[in-house]
Structures are given as C-alpha cells and as structure tokens.
Amino acid sequence: QLGRMLAMAAAELGFRTHIYCPEPDSPAFDVAHGRTVAAYDDAAALTDFAGAVDVATYEFENITLAAARRLAGLVELRPGVKPLSISQDRLDEKKFVASIGAKPAPYWPITAVDDLNRLPFDAGRHVLKTRRLGYDGKGQEIVSGRAEAARAFARLGSVPAILEAFIAFEKEISVVLARSADGEVRCFEIGENRHRNHILAQTLVPADITESTRQAAFDIARRIAAGLDYIGVLGVEFFVCPGNGEIDETLLVNEFAPR
C-alpha cells in the first residue's frame, strides 16, 4: 500500500515508477509504469530491475538485506542498507536508539528459554517480541510471569526475541520526516495514533501533546535520521508516558521505519 501511494505521488511530480514485488497482486502495480514479479533472491531479476531505474527505494523494512545490498551495488539506493539492517532487528534498533541518546522501553534479549529464568521479572505484564519480521501485532505476545513467557516463546517458534516492559503510555505519536542528501531535514506535524487490534486505525493531526514534548520528538527523530545517514522519508513512533509532577511527559522510542 505504501508503494502504491509513493507511485501516485511520484506521478504528480512527473516521475515514472517501476515496482518490484514477489506477489503478482501488489496494489502498487495498478499505478506504476513498470513491474517486476520476482523473488527477492532472484539475482537476474534484481539486476534487470536495477538497469531499468535511475534510483531505487524500499517501502517497508521486511525485504531481504541481500537484495538491498545487490541493488546498492548496481544503482543508487535511498535510503541505503544501514537503516534497513537496523530497522529489521528489534534488538539492533533498540541499541541504536540508546546510542543516539534516546530511550527505548526497558528490554532484555532472549535467545533461549533459559534466558527467561535469569531475568529479574516475576509478576506484571511484559511483551515478548520476535526480533525480526514482526508488524501490526504479529510476532509478539503479552505475558505475565516466566511460565507464561516460556510458553509464548515456544509459540513464537523459539526464535531470537526480546522481552520488553509493558509500557502504560498515555498515547502513541509519530514523527514523519524527510532528510535530503545534504542533511536538510523537514518534519511533518506530529500525528497521534489510535489502534484497533494492534493495527493503526486513525491518526489525528496535530497530536495533543505539550510543546516541549513536540520539540523533543522532533529532536530525537532528527538525531535518528542523522545517525542512520538517512536519505528519504522516515517514520519514528514514540510512546508518550505521563510525567511525575517534576518532569514533563517522557518519550520512549517504540520503533522507526522507512516511509
């Protein structure tokens, strides 16, 4: 769907788009100038695709790194491989957020069920999330206690995961920004997100937040984009948590993604 919207916006600016997608019923095909239906590991198809375009981009974070690296060696790829690599792995994403001085929700890496027995949690709710290929509520379960977390880990396939503290946030907000090749950044007004069954149902603009929270969200989003050497459009989601009377609202970075 994002590829479809991108192609429509590009057409208004006089660009022709060529969509590469493994699924033959991609909604972006209806509004694109060209199409390639092929797997992400099809080296010949990727090479032909690169030869047909002047610049390539990706519309979500679950394409393969191998495909992105191959394209980056053949044609300008914006954003590049680095943002894709980090955003694909929830653990790498959280480490990166901390590295630029922002706060993710408290978390613990889980590689085996025994890791759960070594963690300092007992009662209370947490969220167990697969490190890769999770979106719209997929690849995650809310758990209470070690036994329930162990069962959820098995249901998720016992793949590398993170256990994340359940955050009693007031609201979720998003910054969408564009960063140019020379580092200039422009931000859209912040949106306030509302979900149904873990899927975004409505975004209200502008978000009902304080001015200091607004400016802090813009600052963190800019730092994330700079740290990723990002060129393109980026979405950054935050949890807004209540203050304690002495400090203003607290912002926790939930995730970021190409948009």
mmCIF file of N, CA, C and O in Angstrom, residues 158-238:
data_model
loop_
_atom_site.group_PDB
_atom_site.id
_atom_site.type_symbol
_atom_site.label_atom_id
_atom_site.label_comp_id
_atom_site.label_asym_id
_atom_site.label_seq_id
_atom_site.Cartn_x
_atom_site.Cartn_y
_atom_site.Cartn_z
ATOM 1 N N SER A 158 10.451 -20.156 19.151
ATOM 2 C CA SER A 158 11.735 -20.183 19.867
ATOM 3 C C SER A 158 12.836 -19.486 19.082
ATOM 4 O O SER A 158 14.009 -19.887 19.128
ATOM 5 N N VAL A 159 12.453 -18.453 18.333
ATOM 6 C CA VAL A 159 13.430 -17.677 17.566
ATOM 7 C C VAL A 159 13.957 -16.540 18.446
ATOM 8 O O VAL A 159 13.365 -16.203 19.466
ATOM 9 N N PRO A 160 15.101 -15.942 18.090
ATOM 10 C CA PRO A 160 15.620 -14.824 18.878
ATOM 11 C C PRO A 160 14.554 -13.753 19.087
ATOM 12 O O PRO A 160 13.836 -13.380 18.159
ATOM 13 N N ALA A 161 14.474 -13.274 20.324
ATOM 14 C CA ALA A 161 13.387 -12.368 20.696
ATOM 15 C C ALA A 161 13.899 -11.343 21.702
ATOM 16 O O ALA A 161 15.061 -11.379 22.130
ATOM 17 N N ILE A 162 13.025 -10.429 22.066
ATOM 18 C CA ILE A 162 13.283 -9.532 23.190
ATOM 19 C C ILE A 162 12.057 -9.565 24.096
ATOM 20 O O ILE A 162 10.927 -9.725 23.636
ATOM 21 N N LEU A 163 12.315 -9.440 25.384
ATOM 22 C CA LEU A 163 11.237 -9.267 26.358
ATOM 23 C C LEU A 163 11.233 -7.793 26.730
ATOM 24 O O LEU A 163 12.244 -7.260 27.183
ATOM 25 N N GLU A 164 10.113 -7.148 26.497
ATOM 26 C CA GLU A 164 10.029 -5.698 26.673
ATOM 27 C C GLU A 164 9.051 -5.376 27.794
ATOM 28 O O GLU A 164 7.996 -6.011 27.921
ATOM 29 N N ALA A 165 9.391 -4.422 28.617
ATOM 30 C CA ALA A 165 8.483 -3.984 29.670
ATOM 31 C C ALA A 165 7.187 -3.470 29.047
ATOM 32 O O ALA A 165 7.212 -2.783 28.024
ATOM 33 N N PHE A 166 6.072 -3.825 29.662
ATOM 34 C CA PHE A 166 4.777 -3.330 29.184
ATOM 35 C C PHE A 166 4.643 -1.882 29.632
ATOM 36 O O PHE A 166 4.683 -1.582 30.826
ATOM 37 N N ILE A 167 4.493 -0.981 28.677
ATOM 38 C CA ILE A 167 4.503 0.454 28.962
ATOM 39 C C ILE A 167 3.074 0.971 29.060
ATOM 40 O O ILE A 167 2.288 0.852 28.110
ATOM 41 N N ALA A 168 2.743 1.558 30.199
ATOM 42 C CA ALA A 168 1.422 2.171 30.376
ATOM 43 C C ALA A 168 1.484 3.604 29.834
ATOM 44 O O ALA A 168 1.478 4.582 30.577
ATOM 45 N N PHE A 169 1.535 3.708 28.520
ATOM 46 C CA PHE A 169 1.700 5.023 27.903
ATOM 47 C C PHE A 169 0.350 5.731 27.765
ATOM 48 O O PHE A 169 -0.707 5.095 27.723
ATOM 49 N N GLU A 170 0.417 7.053 27.686
ATOM 50 C CA GLU A 170 -0.795 7.845 27.502
ATOM 51 C C GLU A 170 -1.267 7.824 26.064
ATOM 52 O O GLU A 170 -2.456 7.790 25.776
ATOM 53 N N LYS A 171 -0.317 7.835 25.141
ATOM 54 C CA LYS A 171 -0.658 7.839 23.720
ATOM 55 C C LYS A 171 0.579 7.478 22.918
ATOM 56 O O LYS A 171 1.700 7.529 23.422
ATOM 57 N N GLU A 172 0.343 7.103 21.658
ATOM 58 C CA GLU A 172 1.437 6.880 20.721
ATOM 59 C C GLU A 172 1.414 7.999 19.702
ATOM 60 O O GLU A 172 0.345 8.362 19.193
ATOM 61 N N ILE A 173 2.577 8.541 19.403
ATOM 62 C CA ILE A 173 2.680 9.600 18.407
ATOM 63 C C ILE A 173 3.726 9.212 17.368
ATOM 64 O O ILE A 173 4.569 8.344 17.605
ATOM 65 N N SER A 174 3.662 9.867 16.218
ATOM 66 C CA SER A 174 4.620 9.601 15.140
ATOM 67 C C SER A 174 5.144 10.904 14.552
ATOM 68 O O SER A 174 4.362 11.839 14.311
ATOM 69 N N VAL A 175 6.440 10.919 14.316
ATOM 70 C CA VAL A 175 7.068 11.966 13.525
ATOM 71 C C VAL A 175 7.393 11.368 12.167
ATOM 72 O O VAL A 175 8.008 10.305 12.083
ATOM 73 N N VAL A 176 6.980 12.027 11.106
ATOM 74 C CA VAL A 176 7.382 11.655 9.755
ATOM 75 C C VAL A 176 8.238 12.799 9.221
ATOM 76 O O VAL A 176 7.815 13.963 9.237
ATOM 77 N N LEU A 177 9.433 12.467 8.796
ATOM 78 C CA LEU A 177 10.360 13.498 8.324
ATOM 79 C C LEU A 177 10.947 13.101 6.984
ATOM 80 O O LEU A 177 10.918 11.937 6.593
ATOM 81 N N ALA A 178 11.490 14.089 6.303
ATOM 82 C CA ALA A 178 12.253 13.853 5.076
ATOM 83 C C ALA A 178 13.643 14.452 5.273
ATOM 84 O O ALA A 178 13.780 15.577 5.771
ATOM 85 N N ARG A 179 14.669 13.687 4.904
ATOM 86 C CA ARG A 179 16.050 14.162 5.013
ATOM 87 C C ARG A 179 16.710 14.070 3.647
ATOM 88 O O ARG A 179 16.654 13.043 2.982
ATOM 89 N N SER A 180 17.328 15.171 3.237
ATOM 90 C CA SER A 180 17.924 15.252 1.907
ATOM 91 C C SER A 180 19.368 14.766 1.936
ATOM 92 O O SER A 180 19.952 14.515 2.995
ATOM 93 N N ALA A 181 19.962 14.657 0.753
ATOM 94 C CA ALA A 181 21.335 14.176 0.635
ATOM 95 C C ALA A 181 22.335 15.096 1.323
ATOM 96 O O ALA A 181 23.398 14.649 1.760
ATOM 97 N N ASP A 182 22.002 16.379 1.452
ATOM 98 C CA ASP A 182 22.909 17.303 2.127
ATOM 99 C C ASP A 182 22.579 17.483 3.603
ATOM 100 O O ASP A 182 23.120 18.365 4.274
ATOM 101 N N GLY A 183 21.676 16.637 4.142
ATOM 102 C CA GLY A 183 21.391 16.644 5.573
ATOM 103 C C GLY A 183 20.272 17.562 6.023
ATOM 104 O O GLY A 183 19.990 17.635 7.218
ATOM 105 N N GLU A 184 19.621 18.251 5.084
ATOM 106 C CA GLU A 184 18.496 19.105 5.486
ATOM 107 C C GLU A 184 17.314 18.228 5.873
ATOM 108 O O GLU A 184 17.004 17.238 5.202
ATOM 109 N N VAL A 185 16.635 18.595 6.966
ATOM 110 C CA VAL A 185 15.513 17.810 7.471
ATOM 111 C C VAL A 185 14.270 18.690 7.557
ATOM 112 O O VAL A 185 14.323 19.814 8.052
ATOM 113 N N ARG A 186 13.174 18.160 7.059
ATOM 114 C CA ARG A 186 11.868 18.794 7.219
ATOM 115 C C ARG A 186 10.925 17.785 7.863
ATOM 116 O O ARG A 186 10.869 16.629 7.435
ATOM 117 N N CYS A 187 10.189 18.230 8.877
ATOM 118 C CA CYS A 187 9.277 17.345 9.596
ATOM 119 C C CYS A 187 7.826 17.719 9.323
ATOM 120 O O CYS A 187 7.474 18.909 9.323
ATOM 121 N N PHE A 188 6.993 16.723 9.097
ATOM 122 C CA PHE A 188 5.551 16.931 9.084
ATOM 123 C C PHE A 188 5.092 17.172 10.521
ATOM 124 O O PHE A 188 5.788 16.823 11.478
ATOM 125 N N GLU A 189 3.920 17.740 10.665
ATOM 126 C CA GLU A 189 3.365 17.907 12.008
ATOM 127 C C GLU A 189 3.136 16.534 12.634
ATOM 128 O O GLU A 189 2.825 15.557 11.948
ATOM 129 N N ILE A 190 3.289 16.448 13.947
ATOM 130 C CA ILE A 190 3.223 15.163 14.642
ATOM 131 C C ILE A 190 1.788 14.649 14.687
ATOM 132 O O ILE A 190 0.849 15.388 14.946
ATOM 133 N N GLY A 191 1.650 13.344 14.431
ATOM 134 C CA GLY A 191 0.350 12.691 14.479
ATOM 135 C C GLY A 191 0.189 11.853 15.735
ATOM 136 O O GLY A 191 1.156 11.309 16.270
ATOM 137 N N GLU A 192 -1.040 11.738 16.200
ATOM 138 C CA GLU A 192 -1.387 10.901 17.349
ATOM 139 C C GLU A 192 -2.114 9.662 16.838
ATOM 140 O O GLU A 192 -3.139 9.782 16.157
ATOM 141 N N ASN A 193 -1.583 8.488 17.133
ATOM 142 C CA ASN A 193 -2.073 7.240 16.544
ATOM 143 C C ASN A 193 -3.038 6.506 17.463
ATOM 144 O O ASN A 193 -2.805 6.406 18.668
ATOM 145 N N ARG A 194 -4.080 5.972 16.860
ATOM 146 C CA ARG A 194 -5.030 5.137 17.588
ATOM 147 C C ARG A 194 -5.170 3.807 16.860
ATOM 148 O O ARG A 194 -5.310 3.787 15.645
ATOM 149 N N HIS A 195 -5.131 2.724 17.610
ATOM 150 C CA HIS A 195 -5.111 1.376 17.044
ATOM 151 C C HIS A 195 -6.354 0.583 17.414
ATOM 152 O O HIS A 195 -6.962 0.810 18.451
ATOM 153 N N ARG A 196 -6.693 -0.350 16.532
ATOM 154 C CA ARG A 196 -7.702 -1.361 16.835
ATOM 155 C C ARG A 196 -7.097 -2.722 16.503
ATOM 156 O O ARG A 196 -6.637 -2.928 15.382
ATOM 157 N N ASN A 197 -7.071 -3.613 17.492
ATOM 158 C CA ASN A 197 -6.495 -4.949 17.304
ATOM 159 C C ASN A 197 -5.063 -4.877 16.777
ATOM 160 O O ASN A 197 -4.680 -5.611 15.867
ATOM 161 N N HIS A 198 -4.304 -3.953 17.343
ATOM 162 C CA HIS A 198 -2.869 -3.787 17.039
ATOM 163 C C HIS A 198 -2.607 -3.201 15.648
ATOM 164 O O HIS A 198 -1.459 -3.156 15.212
ATOM 165 N N ILE A 199 -3.630 -2.759 14.945
ATOM 166 C CA ILE A 199 -3.454 -2.192 13.613
ATOM 167 C C ILE A 199 -3.903 -0.728 13.643
ATOM 168 O O ILE A 199 -4.958 -0.404 14.188
ATOM 169 N N LEU A 200 -3.103 0.140 13.055
ATOM 170 C CA LEU A 200 -3.424 1.562 13.044
ATOM 171 C C LEU A 200 -4.778 1.801 12.378
ATOM 172 O O LEU A 200 -5.005 1.374 11.249
ATOM 173 N N ALA A 201 -5.659 2.470 13.100
ATOM 174 C CA ALA A 201 -6.993 2.753 12.582
ATOM 175 C C ALA A 201 -7.187 4.235 12.297
ATOM 176 O O ALA A 201 -7.950 4.600 11.397
ATOM 177 N N GLN A 202 -6.504 5.098 13.040
ATOM 178 C CA GLN A 202 -6.746 6.535 12.889
ATOM 179 C C GLN A 202 -5.515 7.307 13.376
ATOM 180 O O GLN A 202 -4.880 6.933 14.360
ATOM 181 N N THR A 203 -5.181 8.360 12.645
ATOM 182 C CA THR A 203 -4.138 9.288 13.082
ATOM 183 C C THR A 203 -4.714 10.691 13.118
ATOM 184 O O THR A 203 -5.289 11.154 12.128
ATOM 185 N N LEU A 204 -4.565 11.338 14.264
ATOM 186 C CA LEU A 204 -5.074 12.692 14.459
ATOM 187 C C LEU A 204 -3.913 13.676 14.406
ATOM 188 O O LEU A 204 -2.886 13.474 15.067
ATOM 189 N N VAL A 205 -4.077 14.732 13.622
ATOM 190 C CA VAL A 205 -3.032 15.745 13.461
ATOM 191 C C VAL A 205 -3.630 17.115 13.721
ATOM 192 O O VAL A 205 -4.677 17.442 13.147
ATOM 193 N N PRO A 206 -3.025 17.942 14.587
ATOM 194 C CA PRO A 206 -1.800 17.660 15.341
ATOM 195 C C PRO A 206 -2.084 16.827 16.595
ATOM 196 O O PRO A 206 -3.208 16.792 17.086
ATOM 197 N N ALA A 207 -1.046 16.151 17.091
ATOM 198 C CA ALA A 207 -1.182 15.362 18.310
ATOM 199 C C ALA A 207 -1.419 16.277 19.510
ATOM 200 O O ALA A 207 -0.921 17.408 19.559
ATOM 201 N N ASP A 208 -2.173 15.790 20.460
ATOM 202 C CA ASP A 208 -2.463 16.544 21.685
ATOM 203 C C ASP A 208 -1.334 16.313 22.687
ATOM 204 O O ASP A 208 -1.411 15.451 23.563
ATOM 205 N N ILE A 209 -0.256 17.062 22.518
ATOM 206 C CA ILE A 209 0.921 16.941 23.371
ATOM 207 C C ILE A 209 1.416 18.333 23.726
ATOM 208 O O ILE A 209 1.047 19.325 23.082
ATOM 209 N N THR A 210 2.265 18.414 24.735
ATOM 210 C CA THR A 210 2.821 19.706 25.124
ATOM 211 C C THR A 210 3.858 20.157 24.101
ATOM 212 O O THR A 210 4.405 19.345 23.334
ATOM 213 N N GLU A 211 4.149 21.439 24.111
ATOM 214 C CA GLU A 211 5.129 21.966 23.161
ATOM 215 C C GLU A 211 6.522 21.391 23.423
ATOM 216 O O GLU A 211 7.270 21.102 22.484
ATOM 217 N N SER A 212 6.865 21.184 24.693
ATOM 218 C CA SER A 212 8.185 20.629 24.988
ATOM 219 C C SER A 212 8.290 19.184 24.499
ATOM 220 O O SER A 212 9.344 18.767 23.999
ATOM 221 N N THR A 213 7.207 18.410 24.617
ATOM 222 C CA THR A 213 7.194 17.044 24.090
ATOM 223 C C THR A 213 7.296 17.067 22.571
ATOM 224 O O THR A 213 8.009 16.259 21.969
ATOM 225 N N ARG A 214 6.597 17.992 21.951
ATOM 226 C CA ARG A 214 6.643 18.131 20.489
ATOM 227 C C ARG A 214 8.076 18.382 20.016
ATOM 228 O O ARG A 214 8.565 17.726 19.089
ATOM 229 N N GLN A 215 8.751 19.332 20.646
ATOM 230 C CA GLN A 215 10.104 19.668 20.236
ATOM 231 C C GLN A 215 11.074 18.524 20.530
ATOM 232 O O GLN A 215 11.996 18.258 19.756
ATOM 233 N N ALA A 216 10.867 17.829 21.655
ATOM 234 C CA ALA A 216 11.727 16.688 21.987
ATOM 235 C C ALA A 216 11.572 15.578 20.958
ATOM 236 O O ALA A 216 12.558 14.940 20.550
ATOM 237 N N ALA A 217 10.345 15.321 20.505
ATOM 238 C CA ALA A 217 10.112 14.286 19.490
ATOM 239 C C ALA A 217 10.795 14.659 18.181
ATOM 240 O O ALA A 217 11.426 13.811 17.527
ATOM 241 N N PHE A 218 10.677 15.926 17.785
ATOM 242 C CA PHE A 218 11.356 16.374 16.569
ATOM 243 C C PHE A 218 12.867 16.187 16.701
ATOM 244 O O PHE A 218 13.542 15.712 15.772
ATOM 245 N N ASP A 219 13.425 16.548 17.855
ATOM 246 C CA ASP A 219 14.876 16.461 18.056
ATOM 247 C C ASP A 219 15.353 15.017 17.979
ATOM 248 O O ASP A 219 16.354 14.724 17.311
ATOM 249 N N ILE A 220 14.654 14.096 18.645
ATOM 250 C CA ILE A 220 15.061 12.695 18.620
ATOM 251 C C ILE A 220 14.958 12.126 17.212
ATOM 252 O O ILE A 220 15.856 11.410 16.742
ATOM 253 N N ALA A 221 13.879 12.450 16.505
ATOM 254 C CA ALA A 221 13.699 11.945 15.141
ATOM 255 C C ALA A 221 14.819 12.436 14.234
ATOM 256 O O ALA A 221 15.348 11.678 13.401
ATOM 257 N N ARG A 222 15.213 13.691 14.388
ATOM 258 C CA ARG A 222 16.321 14.226 13.580
ATOM 259 C C ARG A 222 17.626 13.500 13.898
ATOM 260 O O ARG A 222 18.428 13.209 12.999
ATOM 261 N N ARG A 223 17.868 13.225 15.186
ATOM 262 C CA ARG A 223 19.092 12.522 15.566
ATOM 263 C C ARG A 223 19.110 11.094 15.022
ATOM 264 O O ARG A 223 20.165 10.582 14.623
ATOM 265 N N ILE A 224 17.957 10.439 15.020
ATOM 266 C CA ILE A 224 17.878 9.098 14.443
ATOM 267 C C ILE A 224 18.211 9.145 12.959
ATOM 268 O O ILE A 224 19.012 8.341 12.463
ATOM 269 N N ALA A 225 17.625 10.089 12.237
ATOM 270 C CA ALA A 225 17.883 10.196 10.804
ATOM 271 C C ALA A 225 19.353 10.475 10.519
ATOM 272 O O ALA A 225 19.955 9.876 9.617
ATOM 273 N N ALA A 226 19.953 11.365 11.298
ATOM 274 C CA ALA A 226 21.371 11.683 11.097
ATOM 275 C C ALA A 226 22.244 10.479 11.414
ATOM 276 O O ALA A 226 23.208 10.179 10.686
ATOM 277 N N GLY A 227 21.924 9.758 12.489
ATOM 278 C CA GLY A 227 22.713 8.604 12.878
ATOM 279 C C GLY A 227 22.652 7.470 11.878
ATOM 280 O O GLY A 227 23.583 6.673 11.772
ATOM 281 N N LEU A 228 21.562 7.402 11.132
ATOM 282 C CA LEU A 228 21.395 6.375 10.107
ATOM 283 C C LEU A 228 21.953 6.801 8.751
ATOM 284 O O LEU A 228 21.894 6.025 7.795
ATOM 285 N N ASP A 229 22.455 8.041 8.648
ATOM 286 C CA ASP A 229 22.851 8.611 7.349
ATOM 287 C C ASP A 229 21.680 8.500 6.371
ATOM 288 O O ASP A 229 21.844 8.154 5.195
ATOM 289 N N TYR A 230 20.513 8.824 6.862
ATOM 290 C CA TYR A 230 19.276 8.553 6.143
ATOM 291 C C TYR A 230 19.041 9.577 5.037
ATOM 292 O O TYR A 230 19.202 10.777 5.248
ATOM 293 N N ILE A 231 18.659 9.100 3.853
ATOM 294 C CA ILE A 231 18.189 9.965 2.768
ATOM 295 C C ILE A 231 16.833 9.427 2.339
ATOM 296 O O ILE A 231 16.729 8.304 1.848
ATOM 297 N N GLY A 232 15.800 10.223 2.560
ATOM 298 C CA GLY A 232 14.451 9.769 2.235
ATOM 299 C C GLY A 232 13.472 10.145 3.322
ATOM 300 O O GLY A 232 13.721 11.050 4.125
ATOM 301 N N VAL A 233 12.357 9.425 3.369
ATOM 302 C CA VAL A 233 11.284 9.699 4.320
ATOM 303 C C VAL A 233 11.296 8.633 5.405
ATOM 304 O O VAL A 233 11.357 7.434 5.119
ATOM 305 N N LEU A 234 11.256 9.068 6.660
ATOM 306 C CA LEU A 234 11.381 8.183 7.810
ATOM 307 C C LEU A 234 10.248 8.437 8.787
ATOM 308 O O LEU A 234 9.897 9.591 9.063
ATOM 309 N N GLY A 235 9.676 7.362 9.326
ATOM 310 C CA GLY A 235 8.680 7.474 10.378
ATOM 311 C C GLY A 235 9.274 7.004 11.693
ATOM 312 O O GLY A 235 9.935 5.964 11.758
ATOM 313 N N VAL A 236 9.053 7.774 12.759
ATOM 314 C CA VAL A 236 9.536 7.413 14.092
ATOM 315 C C VAL A 236 8.345 7.420 15.046
ATOM 316 O O VAL A 236 7.655 8.434 15.171
ATOM 317 N N GLU A 237 8.105 6.288 15.710
ATOM 318 C CA GLU A 237 6.984 6.166 16.639
ATOM 319 C C GLU A 237 7.475 6.285 18.076
ATOM 320 O O GLU A 237 8.507 5.714 18.443
ATOM 321 N N PHE A 238 6.702 6.991 18.883
ATOM 322 C CA PHE A 238 7.038 7.207 20.289
ATOM 323 C C PHE A 238 5.863 6.811 21.185
ATOM 324 O O PHE A 238 4.696 6.987 20.817
#
